[in-house]
Amino acid sequence: MTVETTPILLDLRQDVALLTAALMNVNSVSGNEAALADAVESALRAIPGLRLVRDGDAIIARTELGRPERVILAGHLDTVPLPTVEGSLGTVPSTWESGIPGTGLLYGRGATDMKGGVAVQLALAATMFDGGAEPGKDVTFVFYDHEEVEAVKSGLGRLVRNHGHLLEGDFAILLEPTDGTVEGGCNGTSRFEATTVGETAHSARAWMGINAIHAAAPILSRLAAYEPRTVNVDGLDYRESLNAVKIKGGTAGNVIPDRCVVEINYRFAPDKTPDQAEAHVRELLEGFDVVRTDAAAGARPGLNHPAAASFVAAVGAEPKPKYGWTDVARFSELGVPAVNFGPGDPLLAHKDNEHVDADAIRECLRALRLWLAD
């Protein structure tokens, strides 16, 4: 039996903080973005002057005004899973701390990561032609799925493969939370497995075997003693980190383990490639069996590009580096300079008390609207 669902209608012209709440009220955990993508597509198709392309649960909407400069505004529709802790505020639907919609702090899953940014994109798209006005730049709006999961599922990656020509531009802004300032580029990330091999034996006769977990102790010692570097890249200081994030070994409580695997995550500055990052890890762990299991390049800040410089000036705050990996790296690979800029404190992303201030969303919209009009 087919179950019919009522289409979700989005009012893109309501206050942007209320629009944020409306987006948050649609469950869009990774893999479950279809309903929200349908609502976004429907709302965008009602706006004259936009050319739309839908690919799965990702949408591209472009102006075609013939401007000499094109900027890209991008954001993901999905969120991480809902919290399981009773009493958590990171829920769906959202809640207003004040009890007055549109006033004060908005709590719920996606408040910072990144429904506020998506609401700003949609509000800009809905109003930029008001009163016969036109933006001073051509704009490409990108909304995509599966950002919060493994890279092979990325909706933006799929758009690059299937519609790469529609993602060409002079400058890109990813509306990830940055607390209202510009965060340039991003660190790269890579994962490794360092494996030690021993010999099984009964734990009552441990001398008959070789303990692989004990053999991994020097790996942990080197990582614990490692002093991460801060690297200046194009004027921004990127802090690196190199850590053991998981360890597994052993089969039973009375068996000496013959294998131990330490999983390692290296967050490296965008002055180096994934291969250079791997060489650095291998040098630190020389003598051990190390295998790289995943890697994503970082992105240089690109703040020397004229469009980036004018945007930083319009925002007015001192730009900062982005320590985590974001999809600005994908735009960088396409040759498009990109920065992160969006409402909300990134330190609250994915937390059970995830929230955003309504005025921070409004300020983000104001800054982008003024810049696009130039």
Coordinates of C-alpha atoms in Angstrom, one line a residue:
M1 CA 0.0 0.0 0.0
T2 CA 1.3 3.5 -0.9
V3 CA 1.4 5.9 1.9
E4 CA 0.7 9.5 0.8
T5 CA 2.5 12.3 2.5
T6 CA 1.5 16.0 2.6
P7 CA 4.0 18.2 0.8
I8 CA 6.0 20.5 3.0
L9 CA 5.5 24.2 2.0
L10 CA 8.2 26.7 2.8
D11 CA 7.6 30.4 3.1
L12 CA 11.0 31.8 2.0
R13 CA 9.9 35.4 2.7
Q14 CA 9.2 35.0 6.4
D15 CA 11.7 36.1 8.9
V16 CA 14.9 34.2 8.3
A17 CA 15.1 32.9 11.9
L18 CA 11.6 31.5 11.6
L19 CA 12.5 30.0 8.2
T20 CA 15.5 28.3 10.0
A21 CA 13.1 26.8 12.5
A22 CA 10.8 25.6 9.7
L23 CA 13.8 23.8 8.1
M24 CA 14.8 22.3 11.4
N25 CA 11.4 20.9 11.9
V26 CA 11.8 18.6 8.9
N27 CA 13.8 15.5 9.9
S28 CA 16.7 15.4 7.5
V29 CA 19.3 13.1 9.0
S30 CA 21.7 11.9 6.4
G31 CA 19.9 9.5 4.0
N32 CA 16.5 11.1 4.9
E33 CA 16.8 14.4 3.0
A34 CA 14.2 13.7 0.3
A35 CA 11.2 15.5 2.0
L36 CA 13.3 18.6 2.7
A37 CA 14.9 18.5 -0.8
D38 CA 11.4 18.4 -2.3
A39 CA 10.3 21.4 -0.2
V40 CA 13.4 23.4 -1.2
E41 CA 13.0 22.6 -4.9
S42 CA 9.3 23.5 -4.9
A43 CA 10.0 26.8 -3.2
L44 CA 12.8 27.7 -5.6
R45 CA 10.8 26.8 -8.7
A46 CA 8.4 29.6 -7.7
I47 CA 11.1 32.2 -8.0
P48 CA 11.4 33.8 -11.5
G49 CA 14.9 34.2 -12.8
L50 CA 16.4 30.9 -11.5
R51 CA 17.4 27.9 -13.6
L52 CA 17.1 24.7 -11.5
V53 CA 18.7 21.3 -11.8
R54 CA 17.8 18.4 -9.4
D55 CA 20.1 15.4 -8.9
G56 CA 18.9 13.0 -6.3
D57 CA 18.4 15.1 -3.2
A58 CA 20.7 17.9 -4.4
I59 CA 19.6 21.1 -6.1
I60 CA 21.5 23.7 -8.1
A61 CA 19.7 27.0 -8.7
R62 CA 21.5 29.6 -10.9
T63 CA 20.9 33.2 -12.1
E64 CA 21.9 33.8 -15.7
L65 CA 22.2 37.6 -15.8
G66 CA 25.5 37.7 -17.8
R67 CA 27.4 39.3 -15.0
P68 CA 31.2 39.3 -15.3
E69 CA 31.5 37.6 -11.9
R70 CA 29.7 34.5 -10.5
V71 CA 29.7 33.5 -6.9
I72 CA 28.5 30.2 -5.4
L73 CA 26.6 29.9 -2.1
A74 CA 26.5 26.3 -0.9
G75 CA 25.1 24.4 2.0
H76 CA 24.1 20.9 3.0
L77 CA 20.6 19.8 3.8
D78 CA 21.4 16.9 6.1
T79 CA 22.1 16.6 9.8
V80 CA 23.8 14.1 12.0
P81 CA 21.5 11.6 13.8
L82 CA 19.1 12.8 16.5
P83 CA 20.4 12.6 20.1
T84 CA 19.4 9.6 22.2
V85 CA 19.9 11.3 25.6
E86 CA 16.6 12.0 27.4
G87 CA 16.0 15.7 27.8
S88 CA 18.3 16.7 25.0
L89 CA 17.6 20.0 23.3
G90 CA 19.1 18.8 20.0
T91 CA 15.8 17.6 18.8
V92 CA 13.4 17.7 15.9
P93 CA 11.2 19.7 16.0
S94 CA 13.0 22.8 17.2
T95 CA 12.3 24.9 20.3
W96 CA 12.7 28.5 21.3
E97 CA 14.3 29.1 24.7
S98 CA 12.2 32.3 25.1
G99 CA 9.0 30.6 24.1
I100 CA 8.5 33.4 21.6
P101 CA 9.2 32.3 18.0
G102 CA 11.9 34.4 16.4
T103 CA 13.2 35.7 19.7
G104 CA 16.5 34.6 21.3
L105 CA 18.0 31.2 21.1
L106 CA 16.7 28.5 18.8
Y107 CA 17.5 24.9 19.9
G108 CA 17.4 21.7 17.9
R109 CA 19.2 19.4 15.5
G110 CA 20.8 21.4 12.7
A111 CA 20.5 24.8 14.5
T112 CA 24.2 25.5 13.8
D113 CA 25.1 22.8 11.4
M114 CA 23.6 24.1 9.2
K115 CA 20.0 25.0 8.8
G116 CA 20.7 28.7 9.7
G117 CA 23.0 28.9 6.7
V118 CA 20.6 27.1 4.4
A119 CA 17.8 29.5 5.5
V120 CA 20.0 32.5 4.6
Q121 CA 20.6 31.0 1.1
L122 CA 16.9 30.5 0.5
A123 CA 16.0 34.0 1.8
L124 CA 18.6 35.6 -0.5
A125 CA 17.2 33.6 -3.5
A126 CA 13.6 34.7 -2.7
T127 CA 14.3 38.4 -2.4
M128 CA 17.2 39.4 -4.6
F129 CA 14.9 40.4 -7.5
D130 CA 12.5 42.3 -5.3
G131 CA 11.3 45.7 -6.6
G132 CA 13.0 45.1 -9.9
A133 CA 16.4 44.9 -8.3
E134 CA 19.1 42.5 -9.6
P135 CA 22.2 41.3 -7.8
G136 CA 25.5 42.8 -8.9
K137 CA 26.9 39.2 -9.4
D138 CA 25.5 36.1 -10.9
V139 CA 24.7 33.6 -8.1
T140 CA 24.7 29.8 -8.0
F141 CA 22.8 28.4 -5.0
V142 CA 23.8 24.8 -4.2
F143 CA 21.9 22.6 -1.7
Y144 CA 23.1 19.0 -1.3
D145 CA 22.7 15.8 0.7
H146 CA 24.9 13.4 2.5
E147 CA 27.5 15.8 3.9
E148 CA 27.6 14.3 7.4
V149 CA 28.6 10.8 6.3
E150 CA 31.4 9.1 4.3
A151 CA 32.8 11.1 1.4
V152 CA 31.8 8.6 -1.2
K153 CA 28.1 9.4 -0.5
S154 CA 28.5 13.2 -0.7
G155 CA 25.8 14.9 -2.7
L156 CA 28.2 17.7 -3.6
G157 CA 30.7 15.2 -4.9
R158 CA 27.9 13.7 -7.1
L159 CA 27.1 17.2 -8.4
V160 CA 30.7 17.7 -9.3
R161 CA 30.8 14.4 -11.2
N162 CA 27.4 14.9 -13.0
H163 CA 27.1 18.7 -13.4
G164 CA 30.6 20.1 -12.8
H165 CA 30.1 22.8 -15.4
L166 CA 27.3 24.3 -13.4
L167 CA 29.6 24.7 -10.4
E168 CA 32.1 26.9 -12.2
G169 CA 32.5 30.3 -10.6
D170 CA 34.9 33.0 -9.4
F171 CA 34.3 32.6 -5.7
A172 CA 32.4 30.3 -3.3
I173 CA 31.0 30.7 0.1
L174 CA 30.1 27.6 2.2
L175 CA 27.5 28.7 4.8
E176 CA 28.9 26.4 7.5
P177 CA 28.8 27.9 11.0
T178 CA 31.7 30.4 11.7
D179 CA 30.1 32.6 14.4
G180 CA 29.7 35.4 11.9
T181 CA 33.3 35.7 10.7
V182 CA 35.1 34.5 7.6
E183 CA 37.0 31.2 8.0
G184 CA 39.4 30.7 5.1
G185 CA 40.2 27.3 3.6
C186 CA 40.3 24.2 5.8
N187 CA 42.7 21.6 7.1
G188 CA 43.1 18.3 5.3
T189 CA 42.3 15.0 7.0
S190 CA 43.7 11.5 6.7
R191 CA 43.2 8.2 8.6
F192 CA 45.7 5.4 9.1
E193 CA 45.9 2.0 10.7
A194 CA 49.1 1.0 12.4
T195 CA 49.2 -2.7 13.1
T196 CA 51.3 -4.9 15.3
V197 CA 51.5 -8.7 15.1
G198 CA 52.2 -11.1 17.9
E199 CA 51.6 -14.8 18.7
T200 CA 48.6 -16.3 20.5
A201 CA 49.0 -18.3 23.7
H202 CA 46.9 -19.1 26.8
S203 CA 47.1 -16.2 29.2
A204 CA 48.1 -18.6 31.9
R205 CA 51.2 -19.4 29.9
A206 CA 51.8 -15.9 28.4
W207 CA 55.5 -16.6 27.9
M208 CA 54.6 -18.9 25.1
G209 CA 53.1 -16.1 23.0
I210 CA 53.9 -12.5 22.0
N211 CA 51.4 -9.8 23.1
A212 CA 50.5 -7.6 20.1
I213 CA 48.7 -5.1 22.3
H214 CA 51.8 -4.6 24.4
A215 CA 53.8 -4.2 21.1
A216 CA 51.6 -1.2 20.2
A217 CA 52.7 0.7 23.3
P218 CA 55.5 2.5 21.4
I219 CA 52.9 3.7 18.8
L220 CA 50.8 5.3 21.5
S221 CA 54.0 6.7 23.2
R222 CA 55.1 8.4 20.0
L223 CA 51.6 9.9 19.4
A224 CA 51.3 11.1 23.0
A225 CA 54.7 12.8 22.8
Y226 CA 54.1 14.3 19.4
E227 CA 53.9 18.1 19.4
P228 CA 51.4 19.3 16.7
R229 CA 52.5 22.2 14.5
T230 CA 50.9 25.5 13.7
V231 CA 51.5 26.3 10.1
N232 CA 51.0 29.8 8.5
V233 CA 49.3 29.5 5.1
D234 CA 48.6 32.7 3.2
G235 CA 48.4 34.7 6.4
L236 CA 46.3 32.3 8.5
D237 CA 47.6 30.0 11.2
Y238 CA 46.3 26.4 10.9
R239 CA 46.7 24.2 14.0
E240 CA 47.4 20.6 13.2
S241 CA 46.5 17.5 15.3
L242 CA 47.7 13.9 15.2
N243 CA 45.9 11.4 17.5
A244 CA 45.0 7.8 18.1
V245 CA 41.2 7.7 17.8
K246 CA 40.5 4.0 18.1
I247 CA 42.3 0.8 19.1
K248 CA 41.2 -2.8 18.7
G249 CA 42.8 -6.1 19.5
G250 CA 42.3 -9.4 21.3
T251 CA 39.8 -12.2 21.0
A252 CA 39.1 -13.5 24.6
G253 CA 39.9 -12.8 28.2
N254 CA 42.3 -15.8 28.4
V255 CA 44.1 -15.5 25.1
I256 CA 47.3 -13.5 24.4
P257 CA 46.4 -11.2 21.4
D258 CA 48.2 -11.8 18.2
R259 CA 47.1 -8.6 16.4
C260 CA 46.4 -5.0 17.4
V261 CA 45.3 -2.1 15.2
V262 CA 45.6 1.5 16.2
E263 CA 43.5 3.9 14.1
I264 CA 45.1 7.4 13.7
N265 CA 43.6 10.6 12.5
Y266 CA 45.9 13.4 11.2
R267 CA 44.4 16.9 10.6
F268 CA 47.0 18.7 8.5
A269 CA 47.5 22.2 7.3
P270 CA 46.6 23.0 3.7
D271 CA 50.2 23.7 2.8
K272 CA 50.7 19.9 2.2
T273 CA 49.0 17.2 0.1
P274 CA 47.6 14.0 1.5
D275 CA 50.7 12.2 0.2
Q276 CA 53.0 14.6 2.1
A277 CA 50.8 14.1 5.2
E278 CA 51.2 10.4 4.9
A279 CA 55.0 10.7 4.6
H280 CA 55.0 12.7 7.8
V281 CA 53.0 10.0 9.7
R282 CA 55.2 7.2 8.3
E283 CA 58.3 9.0 9.4
L284 CA 56.9 9.4 13.0
L285 CA 55.9 5.7 13.1
E286 CA 58.9 4.3 11.3
G287 CA 59.3 0.6 12.0
F288 CA 55.6 -0.1 12.2
D289 CA 53.1 -1.4 9.5
V290 CA 51.1 1.7 8.6
V291 CA 48.3 1.8 6.0
R292 CA 46.4 4.9 4.9
T293 CA 42.7 4.2 4.9
D294 CA 41.2 7.6 4.0
A295 CA 42.3 11.1 3.0
A296 CA 40.9 14.4 1.9
A297 CA 43.0 17.4 0.9
G298 CA 42.6 20.7 2.6
A299 CA 42.1 24.1 0.9
R300 CA 44.2 27.2 1.0
P301 CA 42.4 30.3 2.2
G302 CA 42.2 32.0 -1.2
L303 CA 41.8 35.4 0.6
N304 CA 44.0 37.1 -1.9
H305 CA 41.4 36.7 -4.6
P306 CA 39.6 40.1 -5.3
A307 CA 36.1 38.6 -4.6
A308 CA 37.3 37.1 -1.3
A309 CA 39.0 40.3 -0.3
S310 CA 35.9 42.4 -1.0
F311 CA 33.8 39.9 1.0
V312 CA 36.1 40.0 4.0
A313 CA 35.9 43.7 3.9
A314 CA 32.1 43.6 3.8
V315 CA 31.9 41.3 6.8
G316 CA 34.3 43.5 8.7
A317 CA 35.7 40.9 11.1
E318 CA 39.3 39.5 11.1
P319 CA 39.3 36.2 9.1
K320 CA 40.2 33.0 10.8
P321 CA 41.4 29.6 9.7
K322 CA 39.0 26.6 9.5
Y323 CA 40.6 23.8 11.5
G324 CA 38.1 21.1 10.5
W325 CA 37.6 19.8 6.9
T326 CA 34.7 21.3 5.0
D327 CA 33.5 21.2 1.4
V328 CA 35.5 24.3 0.5
A329 CA 38.1 21.7 -0.3
R330 CA 35.9 20.4 -3.2
F331 CA 35.6 23.9 -4.6
S332 CA 39.3 24.5 -4.3
E333 CA 39.9 21.3 -6.3
L334 CA 37.7 22.8 -9.0
G335 CA 39.8 25.9 -9.0
V336 CA 37.2 28.1 -7.2
P337 CA 38.6 30.0 -4.2
A338 CA 36.2 29.4 -1.3
V339 CA 35.6 30.4 2.3
N340 CA 33.3 29.4 5.2
F341 CA 30.8 32.0 6.5
G342 CA 27.6 31.3 8.4
P343 CA 25.6 31.9 11.5
G344 CA 26.2 29.9 14.7
D345 CA 29.0 28.8 16.9
P346 CA 30.8 25.8 15.2
L347 CA 31.7 24.5 18.6
L348 CA 28.0 23.7 19.2
A349 CA 27.7 21.6 16.0
H350 CA 26.4 18.0 16.7
K351 CA 26.1 18.7 20.4
D352 CA 22.9 17.8 22.3
N353 CA 22.4 21.5 23.2
E354 CA 22.9 22.7 19.6
H355 CA 21.5 26.2 19.2
V356 CA 21.8 29.4 17.3
D357 CA 20.8 33.0 18.1
A358 CA 18.1 34.4 15.9
D359 CA 19.9 37.7 15.5
A360 CA 23.1 35.9 14.3
I361 CA 21.1 34.4 11.4
R362 CA 19.7 37.9 10.5
E363 CA 23.1 39.5 10.6
C364 CA 24.5 36.8 8.3
L365 CA 21.7 37.5 5.8
R366 CA 22.3 41.3 6.0
A367 CA 26.0 41.0 5.3
L368 CA 25.5 38.7 2.3
R369 CA 22.7 40.8 0.9
L370 CA 24.7 44.0 1.0
W371 CA 27.8 42.3 -0.6
L372 CA 25.8 40.7 -3.4
A373 CA 24.2 44.0 -4.3
D374 CA 27.5 45.6 -5.0

